[in-house]
Amino acid sequence: MRVLGIETTCDETAAAVVEVDAAGKPHILSNEVLSQIAAHAAYGGVVPEIAARAHLEVMDRIVERALRTAGCELSDLSGIAAAAGPGLVGGVMVGLTTAKALALVAGKPFMAVNHLEAHALTARLTDEVAFPYLLLLVSGGHTQLLAVRGVGDYVRLGTTIDDAVGEAFDKVAKMLSLPYPGGPSVEREALQGDPEAFDFPRPMLGRAEPNFSLSGLKTAVRLAAERIAPLSDQAVRDLCASFQAAVVDVMVERTRVGLKAFRAEMCKPTCLVVAGGVAANIAIQRGLARLATEAGLRLVAPPLALCGDNGAMIAWAGLERLRIGLTDGLDAPPRPRWPLEARKPEAPSSSASSPPGETVLSP
Ligand code: KG4
Ligand code: ZN
């Protein structure tokens, strides 16, 4: 099976071809990503209108390149997938419409992929991990702990009650006048900073539910920066290192609690997986690796190229769906908001509860 995947939910225009061979082994045949960082850098964040236009300008070239590098034609594909959300709707419509048009012309099945599901399933593309596993999904828009039980079968164990972790990195970078995108900038500065220079809070530590809160930490960084302004280069490095150290502590402790919740509700996970743009952060990966060792689990983190948004993860999620018969009509809508809305099994007393363990991908 061979699937073309298209990604345009944020500021990367991406297309890729992924296949599984006769032995069931996955291969990335091409993975073309064109980042719009330069177009948005002056604004310190993604400008939706600029993003949509930029996707449109390069979409056909990126798809052509992905097919050429993979050495295949549309007729060689088993199906075509696009991220239908969640994300910036203008961009989503560019990728979604392109994929639908290609599927229609080539007479191939079409899969409308949830961007979060694509991050969630990437570990099965790179490391062929088996269900069920515990996933820490950390990106610019999401911070969640999920039990991944199967394709389309997710139980959300915890989430952020305010900012996403990538968003916190981006906002801290902005307040310290570091270049966009903020995550890599903060990580770079932190390398030469003292993680103990500032004693920042570790929000939610010790809470029984594996939820997150990042906004208080971000505010603490702002207050500290204001207190010692004007900032020397070393002060910026120390602020970054201390902020990152707090984030690592929070991620590790919250994931430890998530692991407990996972075990209480199901069984031992096959492994611990981290995914999403923030998964590229080495300090977070190291912290999670320590936790995994302590729990007797393997940590699976995507290679750098597959942490951030890319087409291979969309193609792979499309392939995973196609091979169990989950395809979509050409009327599949763009979904600016599309949570991997799997519910933690509700208490029996709740009137809105579904049967324990039943989970859905709902709009
Ligand atoms: O998954 P992604 O590429 O896009 C979304 O779906 O949001 O994640 C982007 C986020 C941004 O907030 C970016 O600053 C953050 O991931 N990020 C990082 C690192 N690299 C990217 N955060 C911390 N450390 C990094 N090395
Ligand atoms: Zn993403």
mmCIF file of C-alpha atoms and ligand atoms in Angstrom:
data_model
loop_
_atom_site.group_PDB
_atom_site.id
_atom_site.type_symbol
_atom_site.label_atom_id
_atom_site.label_comp_id
_atom_site.label_asym_id
_atom_site.label_seq_id
_atom_site.Cartn_x
_atom_site.Cartn_y
_atom_site.Cartn_z
ATOM 1 C CA MET A 1 0.000 0.000 0.000
ATOM 2 C CA ARG A 2 1.184 3.458 -0.866
ATOM 3 C CA VAL A 3 -0.382 6.715 0.291
ATOM 4 C CA LEU A 4 0.252 10.379 -0.528
ATOM 5 C CA GLY A 5 -0.250 12.698 2.458
ATOM 6 C CA ILE A 6 -0.659 16.481 2.417
ATOM 7 C CA GLU A 7 -0.206 18.792 5.418
ATOM 8 C CA THR A 8 -1.168 22.499 5.481
ATOM 9 C CA THR A 9 -2.704 23.094 8.931
ATOM 10 C CA CYS A 10 -0.154 25.667 10.107
ATOM 11 C CA ASP A 11 3.042 27.086 8.617
ATOM 12 C CA GLU A 12 4.511 24.065 6.864
ATOM 13 C CA THR A 13 3.469 23.076 3.357
ATOM 14 C CA ALA A 14 4.245 19.383 3.196
ATOM 15 C CA ALA A 15 3.620 16.323 1.059
ATOM 16 C CA ALA A 16 4.977 12.803 1.368
ATOM 17 C CA VAL A 17 4.557 9.286 0.102
ATOM 18 C CA VAL A 18 4.633 6.416 2.574
ATOM 19 C CA GLU A 19 4.227 2.719 1.861
ATOM 20 C CA VAL A 20 4.064 -0.587 3.665
ATOM 21 C CA ASP A 21 5.864 -3.383 1.893
ATOM 22 C CA ALA A 22 4.648 -6.948 1.439
ATOM 23 C CA ALA A 23 6.160 -7.863 4.823
ATOM 24 C CA GLY A 24 4.155 -5.075 6.484
ATOM 25 C CA LYS A 25 7.171 -2.842 7.064
ATOM 26 C CA PRO A 26 6.629 0.909 6.637
ATOM 27 C CA HIS A 27 8.871 3.057 4.436
ATOM 28 C CA ILE A 28 8.962 6.805 3.834
ATOM 29 C CA LEU A 29 9.502 7.139 0.082
ATOM 30 C CA SER A 30 9.525 10.937 0.135
ATOM 31 C CA ASN A 31 8.932 13.691 2.679
ATOM 32 C CA GLU A 32 8.892 17.205 1.251
ATOM 33 C CA VAL A 33 8.476 20.072 3.707
ATOM 34 C CA LEU A 34 8.559 23.758 2.875
ATOM 35 C CA SER A 35 8.578 25.901 5.988
ATOM 36 C CA GLN A 36 7.076 29.390 5.901
ATOM 37 C CA ILE A 37 9.186 30.563 8.869
ATOM 38 C CA ALA A 38 10.704 33.446 6.874
ATOM 39 C CA ALA A 39 7.263 34.731 5.817
ATOM 40 C CA HIS A 40 6.029 34.927 9.425
ATOM 41 C CA ALA A 41 9.237 35.796 11.296
ATOM 42 C CA ALA A 42 8.673 39.550 11.125
ATOM 43 C CA TYR A 43 5.327 39.132 12.915
ATOM 44 C CA GLY A 44 6.646 36.886 15.692
ATOM 45 C CA GLY A 45 4.000 34.250 14.947
ATOM 46 C CA VAL A 46 1.926 32.659 12.206
ATOM 47 C CA VAL A 47 -0.325 35.073 10.281
ATOM 48 C CA PRO A 48 -3.260 32.973 8.986
ATOM 49 C CA GLU A 49 -3.852 34.963 5.777
ATOM 50 C CA ILE A 50 -0.171 34.876 4.826
ATOM 51 C CA ALA A 51 -0.036 31.151 5.629
ATOM 52 C CA ALA A 52 -3.006 30.287 3.402
ATOM 53 C CA ARG A 53 -1.632 32.234 0.434
ATOM 54 C CA ALA A 54 1.835 30.749 0.880
ATOM 55 C CA HIS A 55 0.405 27.199 0.931
ATOM 56 C CA LEU A 56 -1.473 27.898 -2.290
ATOM 57 C CA GLU A 57 1.626 29.244 -4.025
ATOM 58 C CA VAL A 58 3.707 26.104 -3.492
ATOM 59 C CA MET A 59 1.172 23.297 -3.067
ATOM 60 C CA ASP A 60 1.363 21.843 -6.580
ATOM 61 C CA ARG A 61 5.168 21.979 -6.646
ATOM 62 C CA ILE A 62 5.452 20.208 -3.297
ATOM 63 C CA VAL A 63 3.087 17.425 -4.360
ATOM 64 C CA GLU A 64 4.915 16.973 -7.666
ATOM 65 C CA ARG A 65 8.227 16.804 -5.826
ATOM 66 C CA ALA A 66 6.923 14.251 -3.318
ATOM 67 C CA LEU A 67 5.693 12.010 -6.137
ATOM 68 C CA ARG A 68 8.884 12.432 -8.167
ATOM 69 C CA THR A 69 11.191 11.674 -5.211
ATOM 70 C CA ALA A 70 9.089 8.624 -4.377
ATOM 71 C CA GLY A 71 9.359 7.544 -8.007
ATOM 72 C CA CYS A 72 5.661 7.146 -8.449
ATOM 73 C CA GLU A 73 2.676 8.469 -10.325
ATOM 74 C CA LEU A 74 -0.798 9.141 -9.021
ATOM 75 C CA SER A 75 -1.871 5.816 -10.537
ATOM 76 C CA ASP A 76 0.620 3.952 -8.285
ATOM 77 C CA LEU A 77 -1.044 5.220 -5.112
ATOM 78 C CA SER A 78 -3.522 3.249 -3.001
ATOM 79 C CA GLY A 79 -5.038 6.424 -1.568
ATOM 80 C CA ILE A 80 -4.610 10.134 -0.917
ATOM 81 C CA ALA A 81 -4.794 11.781 2.505
ATOM 82 C CA ALA A 82 -4.842 15.356 3.744
ATOM 83 C CA ALA A 83 -4.942 16.895 7.189
ATOM 84 C CA ALA A 84 -8.509 18.220 7.554
ATOM 85 C CA GLY A 85 -7.747 19.944 10.871
ATOM 86 C CA PRO A 86 -7.365 21.054 13.548
ATOM 87 C CA GLY A 87 -5.572 24.173 12.371
ATOM 88 C CA LEU A 88 -5.870 27.430 10.471
ATOM 89 C CA VAL A 89 -8.852 26.970 8.198
ATOM 90 C CA GLY A 90 -7.472 28.888 5.194
ATOM 91 C CA GLY A 91 -4.436 26.642 5.039
ATOM 92 C CA VAL A 92 -6.397 23.479 5.757
ATOM 93 C CA MET A 93 -8.675 24.230 2.793
ATOM 94 C CA VAL A 94 -5.702 24.443 0.429
ATOM 95 C CA GLY A 95 -4.363 20.991 1.317
ATOM 96 C CA LEU A 96 -7.764 19.398 1.676
ATOM 97 C CA THR A 97 -9.043 20.663 -1.677
ATOM 98 C CA THR A 98 -5.839 19.628 -3.421
ATOM 99 C CA ALA A 99 -6.036 16.096 -2.013
ATOM 100 C CA LYS A 100 -9.709 15.764 -2.911
ATOM 101 C CA ALA A 101 -9.088 16.950 -6.470
ATOM 102 C CA LEU A 102 -6.217 14.478 -6.889
ATOM 103 C CA ALA A 103 -8.299 11.635 -5.429
ATOM 104 C CA LEU A 104 -11.167 12.463 -7.769
ATOM 105 C CA VAL A 105 -8.978 12.668 -10.869
ATOM 106 C CA ALA A 106 -7.025 9.510 -10.045
ATOM 107 C CA GLY A 107 -10.086 7.605 -8.819
ATOM 108 C CA LYS A 108 -8.413 6.817 -5.487
ATOM 109 C CA PRO A 109 -9.799 6.599 -1.943
ATOM 110 C CA PHE A 110 -9.551 9.800 0.070
ATOM 111 C CA MET A 111 -8.762 10.051 3.789
ATOM 112 C CA ALA A 112 -9.427 13.203 5.857
ATOM 113 C CA VAL A 113 -6.834 12.906 8.595
ATOM 114 C CA ASN A 114 -6.869 14.501 12.027
ATOM 115 C CA HIS A 115 -3.510 16.281 12.438
ATOM 116 C CA LEU A 116 -3.306 15.189 16.087
ATOM 117 C CA GLU A 117 -3.988 11.582 15.150
ATOM 118 C CA ALA A 118 -1.131 11.827 12.669
ATOM 119 C CA HIS A 119 1.255 12.977 15.432
ATOM 120 C CA ALA A 120 -0.146 10.200 17.642
ATOM 121 C CA LEU A 121 0.501 7.420 15.101
ATOM 122 C CA THR A 122 3.966 8.541 13.930
ATOM 123 C CA ALA A 123 5.634 6.178 16.409
ATOM 124 C CA ARG A 124 4.142 3.248 14.497
ATOM 125 C CA LEU A 125 5.710 4.537 11.279
ATOM 126 C CA THR A 126 9.187 4.939 12.761
ATOM 127 C CA ASP A 127 9.287 2.222 15.404
ATOM 128 C CA GLU A 128 6.371 -0.084 14.583
ATOM 129 C CA VAL A 129 5.126 0.100 18.167
ATOM 130 C CA ALA A 130 2.078 -1.945 19.124
ATOM 131 C CA PHE A 131 -1.105 -0.660 20.774
ATOM 132 C CA PRO A 132 -1.810 0.351 23.476
ATOM 133 C CA TYR A 133 0.763 3.008 24.328
ATOM 134 C CA LEU A 134 0.914 6.140 26.426
ATOM 135 C CA LEU A 135 1.364 9.293 24.346
ATOM 136 C CA LEU A 136 2.528 12.685 25.511
ATOM 137 C CA LEU A 137 1.418 14.971 22.697
ATOM 138 C CA VAL A 138 3.182 18.317 22.926
ATOM 139 C CA SER A 139 2.826 20.886 20.168
ATOM 140 C CA GLY A 140 2.104 24.553 19.595
ATOM 141 C CA GLY A 141 -1.609 24.050 20.154
ATOM 142 C CA HIS A 142 -1.870 20.943 22.327
ATOM 143 C CA THR A 143 -0.534 19.376 25.487
ATOM 144 C CA GLN A 144 -2.216 16.076 26.192
ATOM 145 C CA LEU A 145 -1.664 12.664 27.684
ATOM 146 C CA LEU A 146 -3.489 10.032 25.663
ATOM 147 C CA ALA A 147 -3.892 6.305 25.827
ATOM 148 C CA VAL A 148 -3.556 5.253 22.199
ATOM 149 C CA ARG A 149 -5.497 1.979 22.033
ATOM 150 C CA GLY A 150 -5.941 1.642 18.283
ATOM 151 C CA VAL A 151 -6.471 3.679 15.130
ATOM 152 C CA GLY A 152 -9.258 6.130 15.996
ATOM 153 C CA ASP A 153 -9.354 4.849 19.565
ATOM 154 C CA TYR A 154 -7.901 7.366 21.992
ATOM 155 C CA VAL A 155 -8.585 7.954 25.650
ATOM 156 C CA ARG A 156 -7.592 11.360 26.846
ATOM 157 C CA LEU A 157 -6.130 11.046 30.314
ATOM 158 C CA GLY A 158 -5.084 14.662 30.786
ATOM 159 C CA THR A 159 -4.777 17.986 29.022
ATOM 160 C CA THR A 160 -3.697 21.569 29.637
ATOM 161 C CA ILE A 161 -6.161 23.831 31.355
ATOM 162 C CA ASP A 162 -4.623 26.919 29.732
ATOM 163 C CA ASP A 163 -1.603 27.293 27.398
ATOM 164 C CA ALA A 164 -0.070 24.520 25.327
ATOM 165 C CA VAL A 165 3.585 23.841 26.088
ATOM 166 C CA GLY A 166 4.768 24.935 22.620
ATOM 167 C CA GLU A 167 2.744 28.113 23.036
ATOM 168 C CA ALA A 168 4.507 28.753 26.378
ATOM 169 C CA PHE A 169 7.906 28.301 24.677
ATOM 170 C CA ASP A 170 6.827 30.686 21.898
ATOM 171 C CA LYS A 171 5.531 33.330 24.316
ATOM 172 C CA VAL A 172 8.623 33.160 26.524
ATOM 173 C CA ALA A 173 10.792 33.564 23.408
ATOM 174 C CA LYS A 174 8.759 36.563 22.313
ATOM 175 C CA MET A 175 8.988 38.299 25.693
ATOM 176 C CA LEU A 176 12.773 37.759 25.654
ATOM 177 C CA SER A 177 12.997 39.055 22.046
ATOM 178 C CA LEU A 178 14.266 35.718 20.757
ATOM 179 C CA PRO A 179 13.553 34.744 17.151
ATOM 180 C CA TYR A 180 10.455 32.891 16.020
ATOM 181 C CA PRO A 181 9.777 29.963 16.260
ATOM 182 C CA GLY A 182 10.337 30.193 19.973
ATOM 183 C CA GLY A 183 10.875 26.581 21.028
ATOM 184 C CA PRO A 184 14.193 25.994 19.274
ATOM 185 C CA SER A 185 15.392 29.522 20.276
ATOM 186 C CA VAL A 186 14.673 28.939 23.965
ATOM 187 C CA GLU A 187 16.304 25.510 23.838
ATOM 188 C CA ARG A 188 19.402 26.969 22.202
ATOM 189 C CA GLU A 189 19.743 29.770 24.790
ATOM 190 C CA ALA A 190 19.073 27.332 27.646
ATOM 191 C CA LEU A 191 22.153 25.312 26.682
ATOM 192 C CA GLN A 192 24.371 28.081 28.061
ATOM 193 C CA GLY A 193 22.152 29.100 30.966
ATOM 194 C CA ASP A 194 21.879 28.107 34.609
ATOM 195 C CA PRO A 195 18.693 26.060 35.197
ATOM 196 C CA GLU A 196 18.781 26.983 38.883
ATOM 197 C CA ALA A 197 19.235 30.729 38.431
ATOM 198 C CA PHE A 198 15.498 31.321 38.852
ATOM 199 C CA ASP A 199 13.180 29.291 41.018
ATOM 200 C CA PHE A 200 10.128 29.097 38.749
ATOM 201 C CA PRO A 201 6.904 27.343 39.806
ATOM 202 C CA ARG A 202 6.072 23.794 38.725
ATOM 203 C CA PRO A 203 2.303 24.148 38.195
ATOM 204 C CA MET A 204 0.017 21.180 38.966
ATOM 205 C CA LEU A 205 2.786 19.111 40.531
ATOM 206 C CA GLY A 206 1.363 16.509 42.883
ATOM 207 C CA ARG A 207 -2.203 16.711 41.506
ATOM 208 C CA ALA A 208 -3.929 13.369 41.101
ATOM 209 C CA GLU A 209 -5.308 14.109 37.607
ATOM 210 C CA PRO A 210 -2.617 14.209 34.896
ATOM 211 C CA ASN A 211 -3.513 17.707 33.681
ATOM 212 C CA PHE A 212 -1.173 20.577 32.844
ATOM 213 C CA SER A 213 -1.081 24.322 33.388
ATOM 214 C CA LEU A 214 1.582 26.463 31.736
ATOM 215 C CA SER A 215 0.285 29.998 31.897
ATOM 216 C CA GLY A 216 1.419 30.711 35.490
ATOM 217 C CA LEU A 217 4.923 29.576 34.635
ATOM 218 C CA LYS A 218 4.985 31.848 31.596
ATOM 219 C CA THR A 219 3.837 34.776 33.780
ATOM 220 C CA ALA A 220 6.541 33.973 36.350
ATOM 221 C CA VAL A 221 9.166 34.250 33.590
ATOM 222 C CA ARG A 222 7.723 37.602 32.496
ATOM 223 C CA LEU A 223 7.731 38.973 36.051
ATOM 224 C CA ALA A 224 11.314 37.817 36.641
ATOM 225 C CA ALA A 225 12.422 39.351 33.338
ATOM 226 C CA GLU A 226 10.717 42.649 34.185
ATOM 227 C CA ARG A 227 12.306 42.660 37.633
ATOM 228 C CA ILE A 228 15.856 42.396 36.297
ATOM 229 C CA ALA A 229 15.442 44.412 33.080
ATOM 230 C CA PRO A 230 17.406 45.471 31.079
ATOM 231 C CA LEU A 231 18.379 41.884 30.362
ATOM 232 C CA SER A 232 21.965 40.867 29.750
ATOM 233 C CA ASP A 233 22.615 38.031 27.295
ATOM 234 C CA GLN A 234 23.453 35.771 30.232
ATOM 235 C CA ALA A 235 20.226 36.708 32.030
ATOM 236 C CA VAL A 236 18.260 35.660 28.914
ATOM 237 C CA ARG A 237 20.112 32.337 28.873
ATOM 238 C CA ASP A 238 19.450 31.788 32.582
ATOM 239 C CA LEU A 239 15.767 32.644 32.198
ATOM 240 C CA CYS A 240 15.496 30.163 29.313
ATOM 241 C CA ALA A 241 17.357 27.423 31.198
ATOM 242 C CA SER A 242 15.285 27.908 34.359
ATOM 243 C CA PHE A 243 12.022 27.996 32.371
ATOM 244 C CA GLN A 244 12.953 24.854 30.446
ATOM 245 C CA ALA A 245 13.955 23.060 33.653
ATOM 246 C CA ALA A 246 10.524 23.827 35.125
ATOM 247 C CA VAL A 247 8.819 22.568 31.946
ATOM 248 C CA VAL A 248 10.835 19.345 32.036
ATOM 249 C CA ASP A 249 9.923 18.732 35.706
ATOM 250 C CA VAL A 250 6.247 19.320 34.924
ATOM 251 C CA MET A 251 6.244 17.117 31.809
ATOM 252 C CA VAL A 252 7.983 14.258 33.616
ATOM 253 C CA GLU A 253 5.861 14.352 36.776
ATOM 254 C CA ARG A 254 2.579 14.760 34.884
ATOM 255 C CA THR A 255 3.504 11.892 32.566
ATOM 256 C CA ARG A 256 4.324 9.754 35.604
ATOM 257 C CA VAL A 257 0.796 10.414 36.895
ATOM 258 C CA GLY A 258 -0.574 9.702 33.392
ATOM 259 C CA LEU A 259 1.205 6.375 33.439
ATOM 260 C CA LYS A 260 -0.454 5.530 36.731
ATOM 261 C CA ALA A 261 -3.863 6.448 35.297
ATOM 262 C CA PHE A 262 -3.159 4.355 32.198
ATOM 263 C CA ARG A 263 -2.268 1.309 34.277
ATOM 264 C CA ALA A 264 -5.280 1.769 36.548
ATOM 265 C CA GLU A 265 -7.671 1.878 33.616
ATOM 266 C CA MET A 266 -6.099 -0.578 31.226
ATOM 267 C CA CYS A 267 -2.873 -2.481 31.423
ATOM 268 C CA LYS A 268 0.793 -1.762 31.137
ATOM 269 C CA PRO A 269 1.430 0.270 27.951
ATOM 270 C CA THR A 270 3.760 -1.216 25.351
ATOM 271 C CA CYS A 271 5.863 1.949 25.551
ATOM 272 C CA LEU A 272 5.943 5.661 26.261
ATOM 273 C CA VAL A 273 5.709 7.851 23.168
ATOM 274 C CA VAL A 274 6.322 11.587 22.855
ATOM 275 C CA ALA A 275 5.160 13.409 19.720
ATOM 276 C CA GLY A 276 4.483 16.872 18.326
ATOM 277 C CA GLY A 277 6.796 19.816 17.652
ATOM 278 C CA VAL A 278 7.980 20.130 21.267
ATOM 279 C CA ALA A 279 9.094 16.474 21.193
ATOM 280 C CA ALA A 280 12.188 17.841 19.437
ATOM 281 C CA ASN A 281 13.343 19.323 22.754
ATOM 282 C CA ILE A 282 16.300 17.282 23.977
ATOM 283 C CA ALA A 283 15.905 18.249 27.660
ATOM 284 C CA ILE A 284 12.284 17.030 27.590
ATOM 285 C CA GLN A 285 13.316 13.844 25.777
ATOM 286 C CA ARG A 286 16.010 13.200 28.399
ATOM 287 C CA GLY A 287 13.576 13.706 31.265
ATOM 288 C CA LEU A 288 11.089 11.338 29.672
ATOM 289 C CA ALA A 289 13.818 8.778 29.000
ATOM 290 C CA ARG A 290 14.615 8.767 32.741
ATOM 291 C CA LEU A 291 10.943 8.259 33.533
ATOM 292 C CA ALA A 292 10.651 5.450 31.000
ATOM 293 C CA THR A 293 13.640 3.648 32.496
ATOM 294 C CA GLU A 294 12.174 4.025 35.980
ATOM 295 C CA ALA A 295 8.876 2.551 34.718
ATOM 296 C CA GLY A 296 10.528 -0.288 32.778
ATOM 297 C CA LEU A 297 9.289 1.084 29.460
ATOM 298 C CA ARG A 298 10.875 2.070 26.167
ATOM 299 C CA LEU A 299 10.692 5.748 25.195
ATOM 300 C CA VAL A 300 9.881 6.305 21.541
ATOM 301 C CA ALA A 301 10.552 9.832 20.264
ATOM 302 C CA PRO A 302 10.291 10.670 16.582
ATOM 303 C CA PRO A 303 13.435 11.624 14.672
ATOM 304 C CA LEU A 304 13.767 15.423 14.458
ATOM 305 C CA ALA A 305 12.336 15.621 10.932
ATOM 306 C CA LEU A 306 9.131 13.932 12.084
ATOM 307 C CA CYS A 307 8.632 15.910 15.337
ATOM 308 C CA GLY A 308 7.366 19.042 13.643
ATOM 309 C CA ASP A 309 4.591 19.065 11.087
ATOM 310 C CA ASN A 310 5.266 16.961 8.009
ATOM 311 C CA GLY A 311 3.539 15.073 5.227
ATOM 312 C CA ALA A 312 4.804 11.614 6.176
ATOM 313 C CA MET A 313 2.741 11.568 9.350
ATOM 314 C CA ILE A 314 -0.395 12.481 7.371
ATOM 315 C CA ALA A 315 0.339 9.840 4.729
ATOM 316 C CA TRP A 316 0.963 7.269 7.465
ATOM 317 C CA ALA A 317 -2.237 8.072 9.382
ATOM 318 C CA GLY A 318 -4.086 7.898 6.049
ATOM 319 C CA LEU A 319 -2.534 4.510 5.356
ATOM 320 C CA GLU A 320 -3.395 3.223 8.830
ATOM 321 C CA ARG A 321 -6.994 4.292 8.245
ATOM 322 C CA LEU A 322 -7.196 2.998 4.673
ATOM 323 C CA ARG A 323 -6.000 -0.474 5.590
ATOM 324 C CA ILE A 324 -8.843 -0.902 8.063
ATOM 325 C CA GLY A 325 -11.388 0.520 5.628
ATOM 326 C CA LEU A 326 -11.730 4.026 7.073
ATOM 327 C CA THR A 327 -12.061 6.335 4.085
ATOM 328 C CA ASP A 328 -13.917 9.624 3.672
ATOM 329 C CA GLY A 329 -16.216 11.203 1.104
ATOM 330 C CA LEU A 330 -15.151 14.192 -0.944
ATOM 331 C CA ASP A 331 -17.563 16.257 1.147
ATOM 332 C CA ALA A 332 -15.344 15.878 4.247
ATOM 333 C CA PRO A 333 -15.242 19.376 5.782
ATOM 334 C CA PRO A 334 -12.238 21.331 7.029
ATOM 335 C CA ARG A 335 -12.264 21.309 10.822
ATOM 336 C CA PRO A 336 -10.520 24.274 12.456
ATOM 337 C CA ARG A 337 -11.263 22.624 15.794
ATOM 338 C CA TRP A 338 -11.081 18.854 15.868
ATOM 339 C CA PRO A 339 -9.998 17.473 19.216
ATOM 340 C CA LEU A 340 -8.898 13.888 19.479
ATOM 341 C CA GLU A 341 -11.953 13.833 21.623
ATOM 342 C CA ALA A 342 -11.577 10.582 23.342
ATOM 343 C CA ARG A 343 -13.138 10.585 26.720
ATOM 344 C CA LYS A 344 -11.724 9.097 29.812
ATOM 345 C CA PRO A 345 -14.295 6.439 30.810
ATOM 346 C CA GLU A 346 -16.930 8.362 32.746
ATOM 347 C CA ALA A 347 -18.052 7.594 36.246
ATOM 348 C CA PRO A 348 -21.209 5.405 36.109
ATOM 349 C CA SER A 349 -23.302 8.164 37.733
ATOM 350 C CA SER A 350 -22.780 10.611 34.851
ATOM 351 C CA SER A 351 -25.837 10.848 32.595
ATOM 352 C CA ALA A 352 -23.697 11.832 29.619
ATOM 353 C CA SER A 353 -21.453 8.826 29.956
ATOM 354 C CA SER A 354 -20.770 6.400 27.176
ATOM 355 C CA PRO A 355 -20.087 2.742 27.916
ATOM 356 C CA PRO A 356 -16.782 2.565 29.782
ATOM 357 C CA GLY A 357 -13.901 2.432 27.402
ATOM 358 C CA GLU A 358 -15.864 3.558 24.356
ATOM 359 C CA THR A 359 -14.038 6.347 22.621
ATOM 360 C CA VAL A 360 -14.667 8.305 19.491
ATOM 361 C CA LEU A 361 -13.054 10.869 17.281
ATOM 362 C CA SER A 362 -15.692 13.553 17.407
ATOM 363 C CA PRO A 363 -15.785 16.990 15.835
HETATM 364 O O1 KG4 B 1 3.618 20.126 16.008
HETATM 365 P P1 KG4 B 1 4.114 21.469 15.585
HETATM 366 O O2 KG4 B 1 5.163 21.539 14.503
HETATM 367 O O3 KG4 B 1 2.928 22.375 15.124
HETATM 368 C C1 KG4 B 1 1.694 22.292 15.786
HETATM 369 O O4 KG4 B 1 0.906 21.407 15.407
HETATM 370 O O5 KG4 B 1 1.534 23.094 16.737
HETATM 371 O O6 KG4 B 1 4.658 22.214 16.899
HETATM 372 C C2 KG4 B 1 5.166 23.504 16.842
HETATM 373 C C3 KG4 B 1 5.562 23.920 18.250
HETATM 374 C C4 KG4 B 1 5.938 25.399 18.351
HETATM 375 O O7 KG4 B 1 5.297 25.953 19.477
HETATM 376 C C5 KG4 B 1 7.457 25.344 18.533
HETATM 377 O O8 KG4 B 1 7.985 26.455 19.235
HETATM 378 C C6 KG4 B 1 7.611 24.063 19.315
HETATM 379 O O9 KG4 B 1 6.702 23.169 18.704
HETATM 380 N N1 KG4 B 1 8.972 23.529 19.246
HETATM 381 C C7 KG4 B 1 9.779 23.382 20.321
HETATM 382 C C8 KG4 B 1 11.023 22.899 19.830
HETATM 383 N N2 KG4 B 1 10.914 22.778 18.474
HETATM 384 C C9 KG4 B 1 9.652 23.162 18.138
HETATM 385 N N3 KG4 B 1 9.579 23.602 21.632
HETATM 386 C C10 KG4 B 1 10.599 23.362 22.477
HETATM 387 N N4 KG4 B 1 11.819 22.918 22.073
HETATM 388 C C11 KG4 B 1 12.067 22.675 20.772
HETATM 389 N N5 KG4 B 1 13.267 22.244 20.377
HETATM 390 ZN ZN ZN B 2 1.577 19.558 14.723
#
